[in-house]
């Protein structure tokens, strides 16, 4: 029975469906025709007013919306659709809402939806319909920052900078945030070049730091990785917008000075040990491995063992 | 001169400001009063119609909006505010829009704003006003997955599972996504317990994998870390929703079998080497370090050196 949607003497959903029949398309109108909704008892034979794709986990994703629908009208369409999705045993609903139709997000929020994430021109909202607590996978939680320690093995010097925008001027390795889709080593090489003008190549991963509530991470967490790089050029032409100073500094001096950060000091000591005993004592080396499902390759970083080719 | 906002014989901004004077508050009405806008030449003495906080980078963040404003009215308010922010040399504008006012996001999109990110009840939109290309920091780009290799040193066995939902059944280490704010080791211990019923404690980090366009990551990237754990209990009571099988398997068998993933096989070989030569040969150990700016502590993972206490 759907008599609860009949209000003030007319069926609101059927009038909405009639108004948007050209947009919703014949399949949807046929499967959710006004007459069937008004007759009520045939509800199980109808599809939901909003069409969506069902995924292998039992979730529904809706991507198409009538462009001229009002907030109130959309709430009604969604309410009836939710009723049907629940009775069909769907565990979740995803709405991919173009930014120009953002009023539909407000309408969905009235029925319990919240933002899952948003990127540039689209917001994705979700609602868990299954039993128990929400088991939907969360969106990305970490930004990835990568620094490059460029070591000149010929003289034991390393390339360091002081940030222009920090209150405490401390020597650190040049670095910055990974762009989406960029590999760790690519970020290190790019950031070193952008900040210092020095060209370099990736050698190994040295250390990993995780930090929560990282300043400037919009409430999310930060994973900071320091790579060892070898120089391909030596002339410094540093970015004056980002850096106050930039130098090739003795590793012994960097490991000793108080004018640095604790993590830089620790990595300087690691690098000094590597210079003396061989970098294999401190490196995590990179290995290309095949991904099981995609068939692509990914990069795995770990200790290289004597018997590993 | 602001004559461009006068249309069809009346000042649209001033009528909007009058309508929302009680919401915008006396300070804002005084600083952006209708008379000043209509007289035009005094524009520089007025503040923008929308009030915001200016950050140290020169960006403006707006958090308060008139709740009853229409899309069209908000576009007008925002247009005049943007004109003022540009003339004041602001480099960016951030709008923190509650989900119930999502129509304002559509209004902002007409003026070039896009979603920066969204979480549950709020979307954050941004617009770069500075010179050159957009230099605003991106939102989180990675999800963090952590697996735990629980090694029973007394018999050389390791705890492995087979996923229920994969097409290819392969032995792997139990694991899953890090919750926001959770440390790597905490995720590994929690996921091992949830999937297998075995209690364990964190020992070290073994390997790191980065993968882009990761399936199920909503177009973002994935950082997958494998930790070494030691068992605190041995009885298996595995989650039948997630796992098809769960066993304590000989490390030699896991390193040899084809019924596993390449990364699991690689880490099994690392662990075998560690069992024979000491885990210090494969471990990245964790060190607590003070954060420079927050005064909190974070965890740094790297090779432990002989002289490191």
Coordinates of C-alpha atoms in Angstrom, one line a residue:
Chain A
X1 CA 0.0 0.0 0.0
X2 CA 1.3 3.4 -0.9
X3 CA -1.6 5.6 0.3
X4 CA 0.8 7.5 2.5
X5 CA 2.1 9.3 -0.6
X6 CA -1.4 10.6 -1.5
X7 CA -1.8 14.0 0.0
X8 CA -4.4 16.8 -0.4
X9 CA -6.4 14.7 -2.8
X10 CA -3.8 13.9 -5.4
X11 CA -0.9 11.5 -5.7
X12 CA 2.3 13.7 -5.5
X13 CA 4.6 11.1 -6.8
X14 CA 2.5 10.4 -9.9
X15 CA 2.3 14.1 -10.6
X16 CA 6.0 14.4 -10.3
X17 CA 6.5 11.3 -12.6
X18 CA 4.1 12.8 -15.1
X19 CA 5.9 16.1 -15.1
X20 CA 9.3 14.5 -15.7
X21 CA 8.2 11.6 -17.9
X22 CA 10.3 12.9 -20.8
X23 CA 13.4 13.0 -18.7
X24 CA 13.0 9.8 -16.7
X25 CA 12.5 8.0 -20.0
X26 CA 9.9 5.4 -21.1
X27 CA 11.5 2.5 -19.3
X28 CA 11.2 4.2 -15.9
X29 CA 7.8 5.6 -16.5
X30 CA 6.5 2.2 -17.6
X31 CA 8.1 0.5 -14.6
X32 CA 6.9 3.1 -12.2
X33 CA 3.8 4.5 -13.9
X34 CA 1.5 6.8 -12.0
X35 CA -1.5 4.5 -12.3
X36 CA 0.3 1.7 -10.6
X37 CA 1.4 3.9 -7.7
X38 CA -2.1 5.3 -7.3
X39 CA -3.7 1.8 -7.3
X40 CA -1.3 1.0 -4.5
X41 CA -1.6 -2.8 -4.3
X42 CA 0.4 -3.4 -7.4
X43 CA 3.5 -1.7 -5.9
X44 CA 5.6 -4.9 -6.0
X45 CA 5.3 -5.1 -9.8
X46 CA 6.7 -1.6 -10.2
X47 CA 10.4 -0.5 -10.3
X48 CA 11.4 2.4 -8.1
X49 CA 10.9 5.9 -9.6
X50 CA 14.6 6.5 -9.7
X51 CA 16.6 4.0 -11.8
X52 CA 20.0 2.9 -10.6
X53 CA 22.7 0.2 -11.2
X54 CA 22.9 -2.6 -8.7
X55 CA 26.5 -3.6 -7.7
X56 CA 27.8 -7.0 -6.6
X57 CA 27.6 -5.9 -2.9
X58 CA 23.8 -5.2 -3.2
X59 CA 24.1 -1.4 -3.4
X60 CA 22.3 0.8 -5.9
X61 CA 24.0 3.8 -7.6
X62 CA 21.8 6.5 -9.1
X63 CA 23.4 8.8 -11.7
X64 CA 20.5 10.3 -13.6
X65 CA 18.2 13.0 -12.2
X66 CA 15.5 15.1 -13.7
X67 CA 17.3 18.5 -14.2
X68 CA 14.3 20.7 -13.3
X69 CA 12.9 18.9 -10.3
X70 CA 12.5 20.8 -7.0
X71 CA 13.8 19.8 -3.6
X72 CA 10.3 18.8 -2.4
X73 CA 9.5 16.8 -5.5
X74 CA 12.8 15.0 -5.4
X75 CA 12.3 14.1 -1.7
X76 CA 9.0 12.4 -2.7
X77 CA 10.6 10.5 -5.6
X78 CA 13.5 9.4 -3.4
X79 CA 11.2 8.4 -0.5
X80 CA 9.2 6.0 -2.8
X81 CA 12.4 4.7 -4.3
X82 CA 13.9 4.0 -0.9
X83 CA 10.8 2.1 0.1
X84 CA 11.2 -0.1 -2.9
X85 CA 14.9 -0.6 -2.6
X86 CA 14.5 -1.6 1.1
X87 CA 11.8 -4.2 0.1
X88 CA 14.2 -5.5 -2.6
X89 CA 16.8 -6.1 0.1
X90 CA 19.3 -3.4 -1.2
X91 CA 22.0 -2.7 1.4
X92 CA 23.0 0.8 0.3
X93 CA 22.1 3.7 -2.0
X94 CA 24.7 6.0 -3.7
X95 CA 23.6 9.2 -5.4
X96 CA 26.1 10.9 -7.7
X97 CA 24.8 14.5 -7.8
X98 CA 26.2 17.0 -10.3
X99 CA 27.1 20.3 -8.6
X100 CA 24.5 22.2 -10.6
X101 CA 21.8 20.0 -9.1
X102 CA 23.1 20.4 -5.6
X103 CA 19.6 21.1 -4.2
X104 CA 18.9 17.4 -4.6
X105 CA 21.6 16.8 -2.0
X106 CA 19.6 18.9 0.5
X107 CA 16.5 16.9 -0.4
X108 CA 18.4 13.6 0.1
X109 CA 19.7 14.8 3.5
X110 CA 16.1 15.0 4.7
X111 CA 15.9 11.3 4.3
X112 CA 19.1 10.5 6.1
X113 CA 21.7 10.7 3.2
X114 CA 25.0 12.3 3.9
X115 CA 28.0 13.2 1.8
X116 CA 30.4 10.3 1.2
X117 CA 32.8 12.5 -0.8
X118 CA 32.8 15.2 -3.5
X119 CA 35.2 16.1 -6.2
X120 CA 35.1 19.2 -8.4
X121 CA 31.8 18.9 -10.2
X122 CA 30.1 16.0 -8.4
X123 CA 29.1 15.1 -4.9
X124 CA 28.5 11.4 -3.9
X125 CA 26.0 10.8 -1.2
X126 CA 25.3 7.5 0.6
X127 CA 22.8 5.9 2.8
X128 CA 23.2 2.5 4.4
X129 CA 20.1 0.4 4.3
X130 CA 21.5 -3.0 5.5
X131 CA 21.3 -4.4 9.0
X132 CA 23.5 -3.1 11.8
X133 CA 25.9 -0.2 11.5
X134 CA 27.1 1.4 8.2
X135 CA 29.6 -0.9 6.5
X136 CA 30.3 1.2 3.4
X137 CA 34.0 1.7 2.7
X138 CA 35.2 5.2 3.6
X139 CA 36.7 7.7 1.2
X140 CA 40.5 8.5 1.2
X141 CA 41.8 9.4 4.6
X142 CA 45.4 10.4 4.0
X143 CA 47.4 12.9 2.0
X144 CA 50.8 11.7 1.0
X145 CA 53.8 14.0 1.4
X146 CA 57.2 13.0 0.0
X147 CA 60.6 14.5 0.7
X148 CA 63.8 13.8 -1.1
X149 CA 67.2 13.5 0.6
X150 CA 69.6 14.1 -2.3
X151 CA 73.0 12.8 -1.2
X152 CA 76.2 13.7 -3.0
X153 CA 78.3 10.7 -2.2
X154 CA 81.5 12.3 -3.4
X155 CA 81.6 14.8 -0.6
X156 CA 79.0 13.7 2.0
X157 CA 76.7 16.6 1.5
X158 CA 72.9 16.6 1.3
X159 CA 70.5 19.2 -0.2
X160 CA 68.5 21.0 2.4
X161 CA 66.1 24.0 2.5
X162 CA 64.4 26.3 5.0
X163 CA 60.7 27.0 4.4
X164 CA 59.7 30.6 3.9
X165 CA 56.3 30.3 5.6
X166 CA 57.3 28.6 8.9
X167 CA 57.8 30.5 12.1
X168 CA 60.8 28.4 13.1
X169 CA 63.5 28.2 10.4
X170 CA 64.8 24.7 10.4
X171 CA 66.8 22.8 7.8
X172 CA 64.8 20.1 6.1
X173 CA 64.7 18.0 3.0
X174 CA 62.7 19.6 0.0
X175 CA 59.4 17.9 -0.6
X176 CA 55.6 18.3 -0.9
X177 CA 52.3 16.6 -1.5
X178 CA 51.9 13.8 -4.0
X179 CA 49.6 14.6 -6.8
X180 CA 46.8 12.1 -7.4
X181 CA 48.2 9.2 -9.4
X182 CA 51.9 10.1 -8.8
X183 CA 54.3 7.6 -7.5
X184 CA 56.4 8.3 -4.4
X185 CA 59.7 8.6 -6.2
X186 CA 58.2 10.8 -8.9
X187 CA 56.9 13.2 -6.2
X188 CA 60.3 13.4 -4.5
X189 CA 62.2 14.1 -7.8
X190 CA 59.6 16.7 -8.9
X191 CA 59.4 18.5 -5.6
X192 CA 63.2 18.6 -5.2
X193 CA 63.5 20.2 -8.7
X194 CA 60.6 22.7 -8.1
X195 CA 62.1 23.9 -4.8
X196 CA 65.8 23.8 -5.5
X197 CA 66.4 23.5 -9.3
X198 CA 68.5 20.4 -8.7
X199 CA 67.7 17.3 -10.9
X200 CA 67.9 13.9 -9.2
X201 CA 66.8 10.3 -9.5
X202 CA 65.1 7.9 -7.1
X203 CA 67.2 5.4 -5.2
X204 CA 65.2 4.1 -2.2
X205 CA 62.6 4.7 0.5
X206 CA 64.1 5.5 3.9
X207 CA 61.4 6.3 6.4
X208 CA 57.6 6.6 6.8
X209 CA 55.7 8.8 9.3
X210 CA 52.0 8.8 10.0
X211 CA 50.4 11.8 11.6
X212 CA 46.7 12.4 12.4
X213 CA 45.0 15.8 12.5
X214 CA 47.8 17.1 10.4
X215 CA 47.7 20.9 10.0
X216 CA 46.4 21.8 6.5
X217 CA 45.0 18.3 5.8
X218 CA 41.4 19.4 6.3
X219 CA 40.9 17.1 9.3
X220 CA 42.4 14.1 7.6
X221 CA 45.8 12.3 8.2
X222 CA 49.2 12.6 6.6
X223 CA 51.7 9.9 5.5
X224 CA 55.1 11.4 5.1
X225 CA 57.8 9.4 3.3
X226 CA 61.5 10.3 2.9
X227 CA 63.3 9.0 -0.1
X228 CA 67.0 8.8 -0.9
X229 CA 67.8 10.4 -4.2
X230 CA 71.1 10.7 -6.1
X231 CA 71.9 14.1 -7.8
X232 CA 72.0 14.5 -11.6
X233 CA 72.9 18.2 -11.3
X234 CA 74.4 20.3 -8.6
X235 CA 73.6 24.0 -9.3
X236 CA 71.0 25.4 -6.9
X237 CA 68.4 27.8 -8.3
X238 CA 65.8 27.7 -5.5
X239 CA 62.2 28.8 -5.4
X240 CA 62.1 32.1 -3.5
X241 CA 58.3 31.8 -3.0
X242 CA 58.7 28.6 -1.0
X243 CA 62.2 28.7 0.4
X244 CA 64.2 31.1 2.5
X245 CA 67.5 29.3 2.1
X246 CA 68.8 26.3 0.2
X247 CA 72.3 24.7 0.6
X248 CA 74.4 21.6 0.1
X249 CA 75.1 20.8 3.8
X250 CA 77.5 18.4 5.4
X251 CA 75.6 15.3 6.6
X252 CA 77.7 15.4 9.8
X253 CA 76.6 19.0 10.4
X254 CA 72.9 18.2 9.7
X255 CA 73.0 15.2 12.0
X256 CA 74.5 17.4 14.8
X257 CA 72.7 20.8 14.5
X258 CA 69.7 21.8 16.5
X259 CA 68.6 24.0 13.6
X260 CA 66.5 21.2 12.1
X261 CA 63.5 19.0 12.8
X262 CA 63.7 15.7 14.8
X263 CA 62.8 13.6 11.7
X264 CA 65.4 15.3 9.5
X265 CA 68.0 14.8 12.2
X266 CA 67.1 11.1 12.5
X267 CA 67.3 10.6 8.7
X268 CA 70.6 12.5 8.6
X269 CA 72.0 9.9 11.1
X270 CA 70.6 7.1 9.0
X271 CA 72.2 8.6 5.8
X272 CA 75.6 9.0 7.6
X273 CA 75.5 5.3 8.6
X274 CA 74.6 4.5 5.0
X275 CA 77.5 6.5 3.7
X276 CA 79.9 4.6 6.0
X277 CA 78.5 1.1 5.8
X278 CA 76.7 1.0 2.5
X279 CA 73.2 2.3 1.7
X280 CA 71.9 -1.3 1.6
X281 CA 71.9 -1.1 5.5
X282 CA 69.2 1.6 5.5
X283 CA 67.4 1.3 2.2
X284 CA 64.0 0.0 1.4
X285 CA 64.3 -0.9 -2.2
X286 CA 61.6 -0.9 -4.8
X287 CA 60.4 -3.9 -6.6
X288 CA 57.8 -4.1 -9.4
X289 CA 55.1 -6.6 -8.7
X290 CA 52.0 -7.7 -10.8
X291 CA 48.6 -6.8 -9.4
X292 CA 46.4 -9.9 -9.1
X293 CA 43.1 -8.5 -10.4
X294 CA 44.0 -5.5 -12.7
X295 CA 47.0 -7.1 -14.4
X296 CA 48.9 -3.9 -13.9
X297 CA 52.1 -3.5 -12.0
X298 CA 52.6 -1.8 -8.7
X299 CA 55.7 -0.9 -6.6
X300 CA 56.5 -2.7 -3.4
X301 CA 59.1 -1.3 -1.0
X302 CA 60.8 -3.5 1.5
X303 CA 64.2 -4.7 2.7
X304 CA 66.3 -6.2 0.0
X305 CA 67.6 -9.6 1.1
X306 CA 70.9 -11.1 0.1
X307 CA 69.2 -13.8 -2.0
X308 CA 66.7 -11.4 -3.6
X309 CA 67.7 -10.7 -7.2
Chain B
X1 CA 31.6 51.6 -9.8
X2 CA 29.1 48.9 -9.1
X3 CA 26.4 49.9 -11.6
X4 CA 26.6 46.5 -13.2
X5 CA 24.6 45.0 -10.3
X6 CA 21.7 47.4 -10.9
X7 CA 19.2 45.6 -13.1
X8 CA 15.7 46.4 -14.3
X9 CA 15.5 49.5 -12.3
X10 CA 16.4 48.2 -8.8
X11 CA 19.6 47.1 -7.0
X12 CA 19.4 43.3 -6.7
X13 CA 22.1 43.1 -4.1
X14 CA 20.6 45.8 -1.9
X15 CA 17.2 44.1 -1.9
X16 CA 18.8 40.8 -1.0
X17 CA 20.8 42.5 1.8
X18 CA 17.6 44.1 3.1
X19 CA 15.8 40.8 3.1
X20 CA 18.5 39.0 5.0
X21 CA 19.6 41.9 7.3
X22 CA 18.5 40.0 10.4
X23 CA 20.5 36.9 9.4
X24 CA 23.6 38.7 8.0
X25 CA 23.8 40.7 11.3
X26 CA 24.3 44.4 11.9
X27 CA 28.1 44.4 11.2
X28 CA 27.7 43.0 7.8
X29 CA 24.7 45.2 6.9
X30 CA 26.6 48.3 8.0
X31 CA 29.7 47.3 6.1
X32 CA 27.8 46.5 3.0
X33 CA 24.7 48.6 3.2
X34 CA 22.4 49.0 0.3
X35 CA 22.9 52.8 0.0
X36 CA 26.6 52.4 -0.3
X37 CA 26.2 49.8 -3.0
X38 CA 23.7 51.9 -4.9
X39 CA 25.8 55.0 -4.7
X40 CA 28.6 53.0 -6.2
X41 CA 31.6 55.2 -5.7
X42 CA 32.0 54.4 -2.0
X43 CA 32.5 50.7 -2.7
X44 CA 36.0 50.7 -1.3
X45 CA 34.7 51.7 2.1
X46 CA 32.3 48.7 2.3
X47 CA 33.1 45.1 3.2
X48 CA 31.9 42.3 1.0
X49 CA 28.3 41.2 1.6
X50 CA 29.5 37.8 2.7
X51 CA 31.7 37.8 5.8
X52 CA 34.6 35.4 6.1
X53 CA 37.8 34.8 8.0
X54 CA 41.1 35.6 6.3
X55 CA 43.9 33.0 6.7
X56 CA 47.6 33.5 6.7
X57 CA 47.9 32.5 3.1
X58 CA 45.5 35.2 2.0
X59 CA 42.4 33.0 1.5
X60 CA 38.9 33.8 2.8
X61 CA 36.7 31.1 4.4
X62 CA 32.9 31.7 4.6
X63 CA 31.0 29.6 7.1
X64 CA 27.7 31.6 7.7
X65 CA 25.0 31.8 5.1
X66 CA 21.4 33.2 5.2
X67 CA 19.3 30.0 5.5
X68 CA 16.4 31.1 3.4
X69 CA 18.3 32.6 0.5
X70 CA 17.5 31.4 -3.1
X71 CA 20.1 30.2 -5.6
X72 CA 19.7 33.3 -7.7
X73 CA 19.9 35.7 -4.7
X74 CA 23.1 33.9 -3.4
X75 CA 24.7 34.1 -6.8
X76 CA 24.3 37.9 -6.6
X77 CA 25.7 38.2 -3.1
X78 CA 28.6 36.0 -4.0
X79 CA 29.3 37.9 -7.2
X80 CA 29.6 41.2 -5.3
X81 CA 31.7 39.6 -2.6
X82 CA 34.1 38.1 -5.1
X83 CA 34.5 41.5 -6.7
X84 CA 35.5 42.9 -3.4
X85 CA 37.8 40.0 -2.4
X86 CA 39.6 40.3 -5.7
X87 CA 40.2 44.0 -5.2
X88 CA 41.5 43.2 -1.7
X89 CA 44.0 40.9 -3.2
X90 CA 42.6 37.7 -1.7
X91 CA 44.1 34.6 -3.4
X92 CA 41.3 32.1 -2.7
X93 CA 37.7 31.7 -1.3
X94 CA 36.5 28.6 0.6
X95 CA 32.8 28.1 1.2
X96 CA 31.8 25.6 3.9
X97 CA 28.2 24.8 2.9
X98 CA 25.9 22.7 5.2
X99 CA 24.2 19.9 3.3
X100 CA 20.8 21.4 4.0
X101 CA 21.8 24.6 2.1
X102 CA 23.3 22.6 -0.9
X103 CA 21.5 24.8 -3.4
X104 CA 24.1 27.4 -2.5
X105 CA 26.8 25.1 -4.0
X106 CA 24.9 25.1 -7.3
X107 CA 24.8 28.9 -7.1
X108 CA 28.6 29.1 -6.4
X109 CA 29.3 26.7 -9.3
X110 CA 27.9 29.3 -11.7
X111 CA 30.7 31.6 -10.6
X112 CA 33.4 29.0 -11.0
X113 CA 33.5 27.3 -7.7
X114 CA 34.0 23.5 -7.5
X115 CA 33.8 21.0 -4.7
X116 CA 37.1 20.7 -2.8
X117 CA 35.8 17.9 -0.6
X118 CA 32.7 16.9 1.4
X119 CA 32.2 15.0 4.6
X120 CA 28.8 13.8 5.9
X121 CA 27.0 17.1 6.6
X122 CA 29.1 19.7 4.9
X123 CA 30.6 20.4 1.5
X124 CA 33.7 22.6 1.1
X125 CA 33.9 24.5 -2.2
X126 CA 36.9 26.5 -3.4
X127 CA 37.8 29.1 -6.0
X128 CA 41.4 30.2 -6.8
X129 CA 41.6 34.0 -7.3
X130 CA 45.4 34.4 -7.3
X131 CA 47.7 34.6 -10.3
X132 CA 48.5 31.6 -12.4
X133 CA 47.1 28.1 -11.8
X134 CA 45.2 26.9 -8.8
X135 CA 47.8 26.4 -5.9
X136 CA 45.3 25.3 -3.2
X137 CA 46.3 22.1 -1.4
X138 CA 44.4 19.0 -2.5
X139 CA 42.2 16.9 -0.3
X140 CA 43.3 13.4 0.9
X141 CA 44.3 11.2 -2.1
X142 CA 45.0 7.8 -0.5
X143 CA 43.2 5.2 1.5
X144 CA 45.5 3.2 3.9
X145 CA 45.1 -0.6 4.0
X146 CA 47.1 -2.5 6.6
X147 CA 47.6 -6.3 6.8
X148 CA 49.1 -8.2 9.8
X149 CA 51.4 -11.1 9.3
X150 CA 51.1 -12.9 12.7
X151 CA 54.2 -15.2 13.0
X152 CA 54.4 -18.0 15.6
X153 CA 58.1 -18.2 16.1
X154 CA 57.8 -21.5 18.0
X155 CA 56.8 -23.5 14.9
X156 CA 57.4 -21.2 11.9
X157 CA 53.7 -20.8 11.1
X158 CA 51.8 -17.7 10.0
X159 CA 48.1 -16.8 10.1
X160 CA 46.5 -16.6 6.7
X161 CA 43.0 -16.3 5.3
X162 CA 41.1 -16.6 2.0
X163 CA 38.6 -13.9 1.2
X164 CA 35.0 -14.9 0.7
X165 CA 34.3 -12.3 -2.0
X166 CA 37.2 -12.8 -4.4
X167 CA 36.9 -14.8 -7.6
X168 CA 40.4 -16.3 -7.1
X169 CA 41.0 -17.9 -3.7
X170 CA 44.4 -17.1 -2.6
X171 CA 46.1 -17.2 0.9
X172 CA 46.8 -13.7 2.2
X173 CA 47.4 -11.9 5.5
X174 CA 44.2 -10.7 7.2
X175 CA 43.8 -6.9 7.0
X176 CA 41.6 -4.0 6.0
X177 CA 41.2 -0.2 5.7
X178 CA 42.5 2.1 8.4
X179 CA 39.8 4.1 10.1
X180 CA 40.4 7.9 10.2
X181 CA 42.8 8.6 13.1
X182 CA 43.9 5.0 13.6
X183 CA 47.6 4.1 13.6
X184 CA 49.1 1.5 11.3
X185 CA 49.7 -1.0 14.1
X186 CA 46.3 -0.5 15.6
X187 CA 44.6 -1.3 12.3
X188 CA 46.6 -4.5 11.8
X189 CA 45.8 -5.8 15.3
X190 CA 42.1 -4.9 15.0
X191 CA 41.7 -6.4 11.5
X192 CA 43.5 -9.6 12.5
X193 CA 41.2 -10.0 15.5
X194 CA 38.0 -9.1 13.5
X195 CA 38.8 -11.6 10.7
X196 CA 40.4 -14.4 12.6
X197 CA 39.6 -14.1 16.4
X198 CA 43.4 -14.2 17.1
X199 CA 44.8 -11.5 19.4
X200 CA 48.2 -10.1 18.6
X201 CA 50.6 -7.2 19.1
X202 CA 52.5 -5.0 16.7
X203 CA 56.2 -5.7 16.2
X204 CA 57.3 -3.9 13.0
X205 CA 56.5 -2.6 9.5
X206 CA 57.7 -4.9 6.7
X207 CA 56.6 -3.5 3.4
X208 CA 54.7 -0.7 1.6
X209 CA 52.8 -0.8 -1.7
X210 CA 51.3 2.2 -3.5
X211 CA 48.6 1.5 -6.1
X212 CA 46.7 4.0 -8.2
X213 CA 43.1 3.7 -9.5
X214 CA 42.7 1.0 -6.8
X215 CA 39.4 -0.8 -7.2
X216 CA 36.9 0.3 -4.6
X217 CA 38.9 3.5 -3.8
X218 CA 36.5 5.8 -5.6
X219 CA 39.1 6.8 -8.1
X220 CA 41.7 7.5 -5.5
X221 CA 44.9 5.7 -4.6
X222 CA 45.8 3.0 -2.1
X223 CA 48.8 2.6 0.2
X224 CA 49.0 -0.9 1.5
X225 CA 51.3 -1.7 4.5
X226 CA 52.2 -5.1 5.9
X227 CA 53.1 -5.3 9.5
X228 CA 54.8 -8.1 11.5
X229 CA 52.7 -9.1 14.6
X230 CA 53.3 -11.6 17.3
X231 CA 50.4 -13.7 18.6
X232 CA 48.9 -13.3 22.0
X233 CA 46.3 -16.1 21.4
X234 CA 46.2 -19.0 18.9
X235 CA 42.6 -20.2 18.7
X236 CA 41.0 -19.4 15.3
X237 CA 37.4 -18.2 15.3
X238 CA 37.2 -16.6 11.9
X239 CA 34.6 -14.2 10.4
X240 CA 32.5 -16.3 8.0
X241 CA 31.1 -13.1 6.3
X242 CA 34.6 -12.1 5.2
X243 CA 36.6 -15.3 5.1
X244 CA 36.2 -18.6 3.4
X245 CA 39.2 -20.2 5.2
X246 CA 41.6 -19.3 7.9
X247 CA 44.7 -21.3 9.0
X248 CA 48.1 -21.3 10.7
X249 CA 50.2 -22.2 7.6
X250 CA 53.9 -23.1 7.5
X251 CA 55.9 -20.1 6.2
X252 CA 57.9 -22.4 4.0
X253 CA 54.6 -23.6 2.4
X254 CA 53.3 -20.0 2.0
X255 CA 56.6 -18.9 0.4
X256 CA 56.4 -21.9 -2.1
X257 CA 52.7 -22.2 -3.0
X258 CA 51.1 -20.7 -6.1
X259 CA 47.8 -20.4 -4.2
X260 CA 48.7 -16.9 -2.9
X261 CA 49.3 -13.3 -4.2
X262 CA 52.7 -12.1 -5.3
X263 CA 53.0 -9.6 -2.4
X264 CA 52.1 -12.3 0.2
X265 CA 54.6 -14.7 -1.4
X266 CA 57.3 -12.0 -1.3
X267 CA 56.6 -11.1 2.4
X268 CA 56.6 -14.8 3.3
X269 CA 60.1 -15.1 1.9
X270 CA 61.1 -12.0 3.9
X271 CA 59.6 -13.5 7.1
X272 CA 61.4 -16.9 6.4
X273 CA 64.7 -15.0 6.2
X274 CA 63.8 -13.1 9.4
X275 CA 63.1 -16.4 11.2
X276 CA 66.5 -17.7 10.2
X277 CA 68.7 -14.6 10.5
X278 CA 66.8 -12.5 13.1
X279 CA 63.9 -10.2 12.3
X280 CA 66.1 -7.1 12.6
X281 CA 67.3 -8.0 9.1
X282 CA 63.8 -7.3 7.7
X283 CA 62.1 -5.0 10.2
X284 CA 61.3 -1.3 10.0
X285 CA 61.0 -0.4 13.7
X286 CA 58.8 2.3 15.1
X287 CA 60.2 5.3 17.0
X288 CA 58.1 8.0 18.8
X289 CA 59.2 11.5 17.7
X290 CA 58.0 14.9 18.8
X291 CA 56.1 16.9 16.2
X292 CA 57.7 20.4 15.8
X293 CA 54.5 22.5 15.6
X294 CA 51.8 20.6 17.4
X295 CA 53.9 19.4 20.4
X296 CA 52.3 15.9 19.9
X297 CA 54.2 12.7 19.1
X298 CA 54.1 10.8 15.9
X299 CA 55.5 7.5 14.9
X300 CA 58.4 7.2 12.5
X301 CA 59.3 3.8 10.8
X302 CA 62.8 3.2 9.5
X303 CA 65.7 0.8 9.7
X304 CA 67.0 0.5 13.3
X305 CA 70.8 1.0 13.3
X306 CA 73.2 -0.7 15.6
X307 CA 73.9 2.6 17.4
X308 CA 70.3 3.6 17.7
X309 CA 69.1 2.9 21.3

